[in-house]
mmCIF file of C-alpha atoms in Angstrom:
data_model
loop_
_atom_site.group_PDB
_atom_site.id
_atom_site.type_symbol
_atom_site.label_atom_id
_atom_site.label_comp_id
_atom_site.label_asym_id
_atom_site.label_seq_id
_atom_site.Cartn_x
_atom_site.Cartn_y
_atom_site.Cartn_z
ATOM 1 C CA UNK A 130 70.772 -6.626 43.666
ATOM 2 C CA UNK A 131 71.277 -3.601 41.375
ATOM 3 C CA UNK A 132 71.749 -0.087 42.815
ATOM 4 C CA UNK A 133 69.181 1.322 39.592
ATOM 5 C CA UNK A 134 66.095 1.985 40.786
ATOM 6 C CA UNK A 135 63.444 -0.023 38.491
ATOM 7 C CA UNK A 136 61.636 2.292 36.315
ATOM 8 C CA UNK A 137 57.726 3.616 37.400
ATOM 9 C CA UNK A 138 55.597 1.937 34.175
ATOM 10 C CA UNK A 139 52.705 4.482 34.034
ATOM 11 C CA UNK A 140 49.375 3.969 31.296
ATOM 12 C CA UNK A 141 47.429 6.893 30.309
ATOM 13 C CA UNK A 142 43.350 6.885 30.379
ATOM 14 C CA UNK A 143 41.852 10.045 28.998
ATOM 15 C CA UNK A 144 38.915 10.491 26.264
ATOM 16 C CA UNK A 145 40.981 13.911 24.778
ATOM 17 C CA UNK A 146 43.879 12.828 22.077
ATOM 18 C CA UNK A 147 45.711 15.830 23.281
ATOM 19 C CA UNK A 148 45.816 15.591 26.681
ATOM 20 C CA UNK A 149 47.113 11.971 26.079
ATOM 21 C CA UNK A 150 50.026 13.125 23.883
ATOM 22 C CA UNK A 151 50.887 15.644 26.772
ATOM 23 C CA UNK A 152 51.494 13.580 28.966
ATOM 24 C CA UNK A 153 53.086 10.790 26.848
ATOM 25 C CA UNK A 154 55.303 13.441 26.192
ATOM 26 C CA UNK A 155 55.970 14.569 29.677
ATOM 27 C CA UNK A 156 56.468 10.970 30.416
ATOM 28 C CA UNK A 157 58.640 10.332 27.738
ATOM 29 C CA UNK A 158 61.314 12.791 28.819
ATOM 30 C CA UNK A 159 61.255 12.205 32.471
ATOM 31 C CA UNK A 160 64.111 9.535 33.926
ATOM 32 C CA UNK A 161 62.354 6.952 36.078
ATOM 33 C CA UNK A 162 59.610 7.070 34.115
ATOM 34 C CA UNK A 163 58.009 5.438 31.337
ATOM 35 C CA UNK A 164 54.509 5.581 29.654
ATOM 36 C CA UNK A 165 52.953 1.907 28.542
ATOM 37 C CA UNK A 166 49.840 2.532 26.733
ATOM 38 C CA UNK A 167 47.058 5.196 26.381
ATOM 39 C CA UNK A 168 43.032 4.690 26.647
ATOM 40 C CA UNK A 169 40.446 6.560 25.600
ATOM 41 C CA UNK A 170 37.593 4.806 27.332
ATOM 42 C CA UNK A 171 37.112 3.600 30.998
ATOM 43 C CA UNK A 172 36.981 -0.271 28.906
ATOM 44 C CA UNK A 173 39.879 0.465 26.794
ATOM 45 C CA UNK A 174 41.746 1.675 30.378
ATOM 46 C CA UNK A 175 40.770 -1.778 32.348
ATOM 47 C CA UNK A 176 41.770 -3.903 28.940
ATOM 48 C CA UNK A 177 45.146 -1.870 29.024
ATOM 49 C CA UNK A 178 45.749 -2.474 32.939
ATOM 50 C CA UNK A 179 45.198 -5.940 32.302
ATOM 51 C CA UNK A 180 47.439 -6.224 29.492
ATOM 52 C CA UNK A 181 50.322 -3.694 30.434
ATOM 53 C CA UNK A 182 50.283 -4.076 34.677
ATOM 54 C CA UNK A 183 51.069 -0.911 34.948
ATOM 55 C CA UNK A 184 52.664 0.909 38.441
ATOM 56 C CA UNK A 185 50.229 3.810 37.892
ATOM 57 C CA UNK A 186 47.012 4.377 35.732
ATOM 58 C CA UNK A 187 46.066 8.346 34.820
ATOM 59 C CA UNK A 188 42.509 8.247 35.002
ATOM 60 C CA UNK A 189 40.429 10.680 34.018
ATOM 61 C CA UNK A 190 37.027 10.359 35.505
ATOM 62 C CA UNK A 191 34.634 11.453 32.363
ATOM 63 C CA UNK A 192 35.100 9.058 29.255
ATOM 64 C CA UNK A 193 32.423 7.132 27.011
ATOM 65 C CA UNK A 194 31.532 3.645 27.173
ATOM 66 C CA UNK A 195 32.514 3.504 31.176
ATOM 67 C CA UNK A 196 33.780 6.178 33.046
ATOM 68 C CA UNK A 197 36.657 6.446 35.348
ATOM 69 C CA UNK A 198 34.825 5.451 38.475
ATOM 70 C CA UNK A 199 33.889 2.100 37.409
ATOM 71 C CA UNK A 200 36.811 1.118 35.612
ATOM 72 C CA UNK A 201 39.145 2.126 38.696
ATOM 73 C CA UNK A 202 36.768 -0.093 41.102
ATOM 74 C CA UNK A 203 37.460 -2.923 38.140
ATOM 75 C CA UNK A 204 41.262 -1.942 38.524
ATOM 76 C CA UNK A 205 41.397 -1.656 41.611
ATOM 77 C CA UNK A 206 39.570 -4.543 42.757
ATOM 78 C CA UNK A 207 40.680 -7.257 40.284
ATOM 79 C CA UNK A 208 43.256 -10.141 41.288
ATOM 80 C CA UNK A 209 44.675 -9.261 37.598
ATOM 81 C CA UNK A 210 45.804 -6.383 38.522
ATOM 82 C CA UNK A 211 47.154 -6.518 42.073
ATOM 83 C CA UNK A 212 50.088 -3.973 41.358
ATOM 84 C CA UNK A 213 48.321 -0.882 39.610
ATOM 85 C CA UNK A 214 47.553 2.029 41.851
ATOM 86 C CA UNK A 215 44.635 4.830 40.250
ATOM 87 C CA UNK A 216 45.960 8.469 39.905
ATOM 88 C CA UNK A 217 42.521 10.533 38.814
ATOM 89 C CA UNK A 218 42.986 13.752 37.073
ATOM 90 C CA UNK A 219 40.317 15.779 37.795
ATOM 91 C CA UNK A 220 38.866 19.489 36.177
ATOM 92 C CA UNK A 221 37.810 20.491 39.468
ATOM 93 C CA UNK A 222 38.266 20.925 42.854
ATOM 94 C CA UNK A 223 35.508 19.596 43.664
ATOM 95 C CA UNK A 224 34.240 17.139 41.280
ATOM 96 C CA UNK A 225 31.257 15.464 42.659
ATOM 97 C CA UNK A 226 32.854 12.261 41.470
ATOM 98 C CA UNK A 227 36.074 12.098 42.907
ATOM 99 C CA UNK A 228 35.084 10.891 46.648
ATOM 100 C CA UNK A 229 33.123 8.013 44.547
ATOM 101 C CA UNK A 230 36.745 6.918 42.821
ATOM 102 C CA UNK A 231 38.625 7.569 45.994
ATOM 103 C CA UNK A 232 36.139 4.843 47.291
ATOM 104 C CA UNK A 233 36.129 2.891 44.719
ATOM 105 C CA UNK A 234 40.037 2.317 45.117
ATOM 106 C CA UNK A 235 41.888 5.468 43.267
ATOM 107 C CA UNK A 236 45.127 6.716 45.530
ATOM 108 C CA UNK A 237 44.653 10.017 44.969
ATOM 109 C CA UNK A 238 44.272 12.599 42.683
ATOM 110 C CA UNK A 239 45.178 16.216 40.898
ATOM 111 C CA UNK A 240 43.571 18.827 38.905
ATOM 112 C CA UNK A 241 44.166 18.446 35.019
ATOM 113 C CA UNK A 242 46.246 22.072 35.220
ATOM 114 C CA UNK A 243 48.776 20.520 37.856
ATOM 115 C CA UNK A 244 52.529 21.502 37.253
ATOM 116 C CA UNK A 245 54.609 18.977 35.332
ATOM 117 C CA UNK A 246 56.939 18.864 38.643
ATOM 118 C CA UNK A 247 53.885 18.033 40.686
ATOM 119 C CA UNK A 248 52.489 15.288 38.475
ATOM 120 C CA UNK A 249 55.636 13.454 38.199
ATOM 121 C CA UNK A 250 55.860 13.872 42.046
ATOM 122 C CA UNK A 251 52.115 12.525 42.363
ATOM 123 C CA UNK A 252 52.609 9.739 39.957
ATOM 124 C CA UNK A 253 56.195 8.550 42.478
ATOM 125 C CA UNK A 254 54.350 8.948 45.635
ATOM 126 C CA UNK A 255 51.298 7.096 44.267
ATOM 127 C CA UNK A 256 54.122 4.226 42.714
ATOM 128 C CA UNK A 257 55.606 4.220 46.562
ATOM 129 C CA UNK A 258 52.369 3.354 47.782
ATOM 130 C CA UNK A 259 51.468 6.388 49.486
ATOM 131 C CA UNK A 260 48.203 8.436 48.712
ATOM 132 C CA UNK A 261 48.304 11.179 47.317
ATOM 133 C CA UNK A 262 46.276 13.491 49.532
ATOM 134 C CA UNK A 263 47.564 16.850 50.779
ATOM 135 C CA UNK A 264 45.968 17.806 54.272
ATOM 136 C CA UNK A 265 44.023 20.567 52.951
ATOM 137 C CA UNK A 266 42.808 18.541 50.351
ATOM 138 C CA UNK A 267 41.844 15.428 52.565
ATOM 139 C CA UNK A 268 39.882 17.847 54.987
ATOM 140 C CA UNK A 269 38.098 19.966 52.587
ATOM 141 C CA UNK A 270 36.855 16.986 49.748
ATOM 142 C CA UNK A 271 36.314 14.375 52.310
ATOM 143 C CA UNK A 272 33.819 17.230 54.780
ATOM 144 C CA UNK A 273 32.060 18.539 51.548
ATOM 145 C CA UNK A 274 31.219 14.555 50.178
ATOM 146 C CA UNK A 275 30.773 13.398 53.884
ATOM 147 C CA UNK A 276 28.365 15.883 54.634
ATOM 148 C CA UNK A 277 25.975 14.641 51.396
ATOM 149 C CA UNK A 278 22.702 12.558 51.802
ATOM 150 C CA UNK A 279 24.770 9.263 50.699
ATOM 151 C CA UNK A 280 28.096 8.966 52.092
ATOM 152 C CA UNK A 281 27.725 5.336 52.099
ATOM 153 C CA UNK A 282 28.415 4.973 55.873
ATOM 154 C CA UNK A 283 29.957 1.969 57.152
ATOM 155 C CA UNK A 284 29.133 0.453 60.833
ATOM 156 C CA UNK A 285 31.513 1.406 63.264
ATOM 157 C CA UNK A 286 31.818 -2.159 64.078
ATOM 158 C CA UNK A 287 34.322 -2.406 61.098
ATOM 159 C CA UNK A 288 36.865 -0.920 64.124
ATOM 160 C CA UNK A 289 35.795 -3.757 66.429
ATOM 161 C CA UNK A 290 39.541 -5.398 65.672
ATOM 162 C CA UNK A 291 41.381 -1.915 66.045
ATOM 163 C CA UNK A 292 43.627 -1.497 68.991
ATOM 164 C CA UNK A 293 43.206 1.957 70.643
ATOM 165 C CA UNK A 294 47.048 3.317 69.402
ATOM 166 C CA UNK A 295 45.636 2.204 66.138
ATOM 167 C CA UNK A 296 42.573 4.331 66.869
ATOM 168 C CA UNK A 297 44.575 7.374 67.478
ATOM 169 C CA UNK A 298 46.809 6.458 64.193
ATOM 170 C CA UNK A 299 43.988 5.999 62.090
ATOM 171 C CA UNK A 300 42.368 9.148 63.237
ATOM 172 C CA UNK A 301 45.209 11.415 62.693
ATOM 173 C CA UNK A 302 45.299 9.923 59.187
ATOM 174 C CA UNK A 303 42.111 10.986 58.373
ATOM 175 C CA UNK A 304 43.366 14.369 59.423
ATOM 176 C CA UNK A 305 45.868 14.612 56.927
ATOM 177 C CA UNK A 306 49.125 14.001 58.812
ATOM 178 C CA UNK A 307 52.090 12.733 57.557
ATOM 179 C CA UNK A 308 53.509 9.696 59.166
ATOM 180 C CA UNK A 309 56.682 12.219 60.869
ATOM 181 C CA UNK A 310 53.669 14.251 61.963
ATOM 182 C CA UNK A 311 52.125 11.472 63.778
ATOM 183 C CA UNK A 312 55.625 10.041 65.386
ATOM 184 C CA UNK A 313 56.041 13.329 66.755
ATOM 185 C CA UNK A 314 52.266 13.734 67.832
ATOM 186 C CA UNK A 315 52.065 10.316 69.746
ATOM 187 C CA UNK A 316 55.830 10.612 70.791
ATOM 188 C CA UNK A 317 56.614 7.602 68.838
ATOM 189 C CA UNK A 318 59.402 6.266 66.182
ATOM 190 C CA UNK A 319 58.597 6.764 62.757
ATOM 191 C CA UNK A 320 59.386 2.783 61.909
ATOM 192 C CA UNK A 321 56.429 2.382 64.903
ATOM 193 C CA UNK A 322 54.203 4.574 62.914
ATOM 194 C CA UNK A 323 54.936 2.591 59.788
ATOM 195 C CA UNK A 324 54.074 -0.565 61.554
ATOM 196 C CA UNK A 325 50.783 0.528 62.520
ATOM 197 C CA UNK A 326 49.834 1.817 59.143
ATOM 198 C CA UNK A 327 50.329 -1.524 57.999
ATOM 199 C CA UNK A 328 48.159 -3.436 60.728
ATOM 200 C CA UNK A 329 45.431 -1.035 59.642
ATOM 201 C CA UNK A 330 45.741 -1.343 56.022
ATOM 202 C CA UNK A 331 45.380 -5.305 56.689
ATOM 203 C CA UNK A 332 42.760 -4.915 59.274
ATOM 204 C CA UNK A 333 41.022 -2.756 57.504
ATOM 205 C CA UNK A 334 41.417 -4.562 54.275
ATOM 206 C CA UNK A 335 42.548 -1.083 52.531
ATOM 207 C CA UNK A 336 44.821 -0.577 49.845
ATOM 208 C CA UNK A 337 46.561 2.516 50.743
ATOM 209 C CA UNK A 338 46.574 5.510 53.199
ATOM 210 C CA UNK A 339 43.304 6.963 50.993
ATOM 211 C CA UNK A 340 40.874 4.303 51.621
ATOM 212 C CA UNK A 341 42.267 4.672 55.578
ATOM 213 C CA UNK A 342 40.511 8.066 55.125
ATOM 214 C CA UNK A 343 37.566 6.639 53.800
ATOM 215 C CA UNK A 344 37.344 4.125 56.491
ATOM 216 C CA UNK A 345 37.729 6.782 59.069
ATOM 217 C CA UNK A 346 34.965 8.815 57.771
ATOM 218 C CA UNK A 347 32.048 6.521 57.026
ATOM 219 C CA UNK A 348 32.958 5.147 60.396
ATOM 220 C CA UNK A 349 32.476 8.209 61.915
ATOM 221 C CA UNK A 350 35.670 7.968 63.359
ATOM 222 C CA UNK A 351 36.096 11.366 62.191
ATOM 223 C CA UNK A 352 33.507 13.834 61.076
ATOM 224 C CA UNK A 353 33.672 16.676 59.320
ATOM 225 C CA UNK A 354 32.827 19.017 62.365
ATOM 226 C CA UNK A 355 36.116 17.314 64.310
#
């Protein structure tokens, strides 16, 4: 098996021609990394992960002819593309559409102004499977959507199958803990932490540590007053 790490294949969807060649270009120069495609449209960005399988899609959330919500729940929830994990880029903090693409299967996101360091470190934890989801950032987007007239809550019965360590994992999740912070909350190895993750994630029928967080809060598991 070779000691070179395989490369992180990452498309680009955005409506603005600029933005595009920005990144392409930040992409371009970047070991590890390599850009396969642009988009301009959501339709053009679901034809593209189709046709390219990329590791990581950069979505941006408004485009024409579909936006970035639906085409990352047609990403995200196709058997064609099994592989492709959603990175939104986003204007604002608090875009009233990024719980709705969290939910619909995105891994995270970051604001359009984000460092060049911190996007190539968002699209590599994204690639590794992890969400991208910073504490603060988990607690403040997912209390201010949560707390809306349609959160789309889900009957706690969905945890009927959850073991109670599981409980405690999944709820310290939601709170934006690290998996080191949770082995040294529950007084636990990090490998046990791991393996616990991944019995929720199949359980749970989630895709990464982000839809966890979504599970946990429609639940009401967690609330935003907790």
């Amino acid at each position: 098996m070779s000691d070179i790490e395989k490369p992180i294949r990452v498309s680009i969807a955005d409506d603005q021609a600029l933005l595009r060649a920005s990144f392409r270009l930040l992409l371009e120069i970047t070991p590890g990394l390599i850009p396969v495609g642009e988009a301009g449209t959501g339709a053009e960005a679901v034809e593209l992960a189709r046709r390219e399988q990329p590791d990581v899609m950069l979505m941006d959330i408004r485009m024409p002819d579909m936006d970035g919500i639906e085409a990352t729940r047609r990403i995200c929830g196709s058997p064609e593309t099994p592989s492709t994990r959603v990175l939104i880029l986003t204007t604002f903090d608090y875009d009233e559409y990024v719980f709705a693409a969290l939910r619909a299967g995105a891994s995270g996101f970051l604001l359009k102004d984000v460092a060049p360091a911190d996007l190539i470190t968002g699209i590599e934890v994204v690639a590794a499977g992890d969400a991208l989801l910073a504490p603060r950032i988990t607690r403040q987007l997912v209390a201010h959507f949560t707390t809306l007239p349609e959160p789309g809550a889900r009957p706690a019965k969905a945890l009927e199958n959850v073991t109670e360590r599981e409980i405690e994992v999944l709820t310290l999740v939601a709170s934006g803990l690290s998996n080191t912070e949770i082995a040294s909350h529950l007084l636990v190895s990090l490998p046990t932490v791991k393996t616990h993750i991944g019995r929720l994630l199949a359980k749970l029928n989630a895709r990464d540590r982000a839809q966890l967080v979504i599970v946990a809060y429609e639940t009401r598991l967690v609330t935003p007053a907790s």
